[in-house]
Coordinates of C-alpha atoms in Angstrom, one line a residue:
M51 CA 0.1 -0.1 0.0
S52 CA 1.6 3.3 -0.6
L53 CA 2.3 6.0 1.2
R54 CA -1.1 8.3 0.6
S55 CA -2.6 5.6 0.1
T56 CA -2.8 4.5 3.4
L57 CA -3.2 8.1 4.3
A58 CA -6.3 8.5 3.3
A59 CA -7.5 5.0 5.6
A60 CA -5.9 6.7 8.4
F61 CA -8.5 9.8 7.4
C62 CA -11.0 7.7 7.7
L63 CA -10.9 6.4 11.1
T64 CA -12.2 10.1 11.4
S65 CA -15.7 8.6 11.8
L66 CA -13.9 6.7 15.7
S67 CA -13.2 10.0 17.0
A68 CA -15.8 10.8 19.5
I69 CA -14.3 8.4 21.7
P70 CA -12.8 10.6 24.3
A71 CA -8.5 10.7 24.6
H72 CA -5.7 12.6 26.3
A73 CA -5.5 16.7 24.4
H74 CA -2.5 17.6 23.6
E75 CA -2.8 21.0 25.8
A76 CA -1.0 24.6 25.4
G77 CA 3.0 24.1 26.2
D78 CA 2.9 20.5 25.2
W79 CA 5.5 19.5 22.4
L80 CA 4.9 16.2 19.9
F81 CA 8.0 15.4 18.7
K82 CA 7.6 12.3 15.5
L83 CA 9.5 10.3 13.5
G84 CA 8.8 9.2 10.4
V85 CA 9.0 8.7 6.4
T86 CA 8.2 11.2 3.8
Q87 CA 7.6 10.4 0.3
V88 CA 8.3 13.7 -1.8
S89 CA 6.4 13.1 -4.6
P90 CA 6.8 15.8 -8.0
K91 CA 3.9 16.9 -10.5
S92 CA 4.1 15.3 -13.6
N93 CA 5.0 18.5 -15.1
N94 CA 8.0 20.3 -13.8
G95 CA 9.0 22.5 -16.0
S96 CA 10.9 22.9 -19.4
V97 CA 14.8 23.8 -20.4
L98 CA 16.6 25.5 -23.7
D99 CA 13.9 28.1 -24.4
G100 CA 10.6 25.4 -23.2
T101 CA 12.8 23.2 -26.0
V102 CA 13.2 20.8 -23.0
D103 CA 10.8 18.9 -21.0
L104 CA 12.0 17.8 -17.6
D105 CA 10.6 15.2 -15.2
V106 CA 11.8 15.2 -11.9
S107 CA 11.8 11.3 -9.9
S108 CA 9.9 10.9 -6.2
S109 CA 12.3 10.3 -3.3
V110 CA 11.7 8.1 0.1
R111 CA 13.4 9.1 3.5
P112 CA 13.6 9.2 6.9
S113 CA 11.5 12.4 8.0
F114 CA 11.0 13.7 12.4
T115 CA 9.0 16.9 13.5
V116 CA 8.9 19.2 15.8
T117 CA 5.8 20.3 17.1
Y118 CA 5.2 23.5 19.9
M119 CA 1.3 23.8 20.6
A120 CA 1.3 27.4 21.6
T121 CA -2.8 26.3 22.2
R122 CA -5.2 22.9 22.6
H123 CA -5.7 23.9 19.2
I124 CA -2.7 25.9 17.4
G125 CA 0.7 23.9 17.2
I126 CA 3.3 25.4 15.8
E127 CA 5.3 22.4 13.6
L128 CA 8.6 22.3 11.9
L129 CA 9.3 19.5 9.5
G130 CA 13.8 18.5 8.4
A131 CA 14.2 15.1 6.5
L132 CA 17.0 13.7 5.6
P133 CA 18.2 14.6 1.8
F134 CA 16.3 13.6 -0.1
Q135 CA 18.0 11.9 -4.4
H136 CA 16.0 13.1 -7.5
N137 CA 16.6 11.7 -11.1
V138 CA 17.0 14.8 -13.3
S139 CA 15.9 13.2 -16.6
G140 CA 14.9 15.7 -20.3
D141 CA 12.3 14.5 -23.3
A142 CA 13.1 15.3 -26.3
G143 CA 15.8 11.3 -26.1
L144 CA 18.3 12.9 -23.9
G145 CA 16.5 11.1 -20.8
K146 CA 19.0 11.3 -17.4
I147 CA 20.7 14.2 -17.3
G148 CA 21.6 14.6 -13.8
T149 CA 21.1 14.4 -10.5
T150 CA 20.4 16.1 -7.2
K151 CA 20.1 16.4 -3.2
Q152 CA 17.5 18.9 -1.9
L153 CA 16.4 19.4 2.0
P154 CA 13.4 20.6 2.6
P155 CA 12.9 22.7 6.4
T156 CA 8.8 23.3 6.5
L157 CA 7.6 26.4 9.0
S158 CA 4.2 26.0 10.1
V159 CA 0.7 27.0 11.8
Q160 CA -1.6 24.2 12.4
W161 CA -4.8 24.1 13.6
H162 CA -6.5 21.1 15.9
F163 CA -9.4 21.0 15.6
L164 CA -10.4 18.3 17.7
P165 CA -8.3 18.5 20.6
D166 CA -10.4 16.2 22.8
H167 CA -10.5 12.7 20.5
T168 CA -8.6 9.7 19.9
V169 CA -8.3 11.2 16.1
Q170 CA -7.6 14.6 16.0
P171 CA -7.1 16.0 12.2
Y172 CA -5.9 19.0 11.3
V173 CA -5.0 21.5 8.9
G174 CA -2.3 23.7 8.7
V175 CA -0.5 26.5 6.0
G176 CA 3.1 27.6 5.9
L177 CA 6.5 28.7 4.0
N178 CA 9.0 26.4 2.8
Y179 CA 12.6 26.9 1.7
T180 CA 14.7 23.8 -0.2
H181 CA 18.2 23.3 -0.5
F182 CA 19.4 22.0 -3.6
F183 CA 23.2 20.6 -3.7
D184 CA 25.4 18.3 -4.5
T185 CA 24.1 19.0 -8.2
H186 CA 25.7 16.7 -11.2
T187 CA 25.4 16.2 -15.1
R188 CA 24.4 12.9 -16.1
G189 CA 24.1 10.6 -20.0
P190 CA 24.2 13.9 -23.2
L191 CA 25.2 16.8 -19.8
A192 CA 28.8 14.5 -18.6
G193 CA 31.4 16.9 -17.8
S194 CA 29.0 19.6 -17.7
S195 CA 28.1 22.0 -14.5
L196 CA 24.7 21.9 -13.6
K197 CA 23.4 23.6 -11.1
L198 CA 19.5 23.9 -9.2
S199 CA 19.3 27.6 -6.8
D200 CA 17.6 27.8 -3.6
S201 CA 13.3 27.8 -3.1
W202 CA 11.4 29.5 -1.1
G203 CA 7.8 29.1 -1.2
F204 CA 4.0 28.1 0.3
A205 CA 3.0 24.9 1.8
G206 CA 0.1 23.8 2.7
Q207 CA -0.7 21.2 5.1
L208 CA -3.8 18.0 5.6
G209 CA -3.2 15.9 9.0
V210 CA -4.0 14.0 11.5
D211 CA -2.7 12.3 15.1
I212 CA -4.7 8.3 16.0
K213 CA -4.0 8.2 19.9
L214 CA -2.9 5.2 21.0
S215 CA -2.2 6.1 24.2
D216 CA -1.6 9.2 26.9
R217 CA 1.5 10.7 26.0
W218 CA 2.3 8.1 22.1
F219 CA 0.6 8.6 19.1
M220 CA 0.2 7.5 15.1
N221 CA 0.7 10.4 12.5
A222 CA -0.5 10.8 9.1
D223 CA 0.2 13.7 6.7
V224 CA -0.2 15.4 3.1
R225 CA 1.8 18.5 2.7
Y226 CA 1.2 20.2 -1.4
I227 CA 4.3 22.8 -1.3
D228 CA 5.5 25.5 -3.4
I229 CA 9.3 24.8 -5.0
S230 CA 9.8 26.4 -8.3
S231 CA 14.0 26.0 -9.3
K232 CA 15.9 28.2 -11.2
V233 CA 17.9 25.6 -13.1
K234 CA 22.0 27.3 -15.3
L235 CA 23.7 24.6 -17.0
D236 CA 27.7 25.9 -17.1
G237 CA 26.7 29.5 -15.5
Q238 CA 24.4 30.5 -17.5
R239 CA 20.5 29.5 -16.9
I240 CA 18.7 27.7 -19.2
G241 CA 14.8 27.1 -17.6
T242 CA 13.4 26.8 -14.6
A243 CA 12.5 23.1 -12.7
R244 CA 9.1 23.5 -11.9
I245 CA 8.5 20.6 -8.9
D246 CA 5.8 21.4 -6.9
P247 CA 5.7 17.8 -5.0
W248 CA 2.6 16.3 -2.5
V249 CA 5.0 15.4 1.0
T250 CA 2.9 12.9 2.3
T251 CA 4.3 11.8 6.1
L252 CA 3.4 8.1 8.0
A253 CA 5.1 9.1 11.6
V254 CA 4.9 7.8 15.6
G255 CA 4.7 10.6 17.5
Y256 CA 5.9 11.1 21.5
R257 CA 4.3 14.1 23.9
F258 CA 6.6 15.6 25.7

């Protein structure tokens, strides 16, 4: 089962959320450790005056989040992960033309709807900063210098915490993140990579 399918199943559990549970309280810290999949949208921009369309592959890595509950309903969360690695391919018979790594720390403000329930859904909005590094050319571009600029963008989030005990809980969430990066080849800008991924996470959490 894919991460996105598992997330959908988790949200179906909201029908069971009438059971009282220990709430996230103001001043609590929530630490979550899990796995995150970054899935770029299907159309990832173009280079060389629009003559070459780009395709950026998905990547899965371990991840963590730290959330501070400012109130019982409002949380402030930071997402972090090990570096994601993506293959960059071009159409027109080019195939794989490069690889890159990226770190996408994302800071979000969340609204938790049902803090007293076993299943606690929430929504969030925030700001993403994506740092690209260790970018290398492959295939027909081998030997050239390829660079992707860092990106700032909006992030939207939909998630759910499922209480297991007073302190432990399961978590699933999905985010849409606006990530666009200027592409340079041998120092000359040749286009823009529009990654705009869906970012899906499954995690185990602990409330301090």
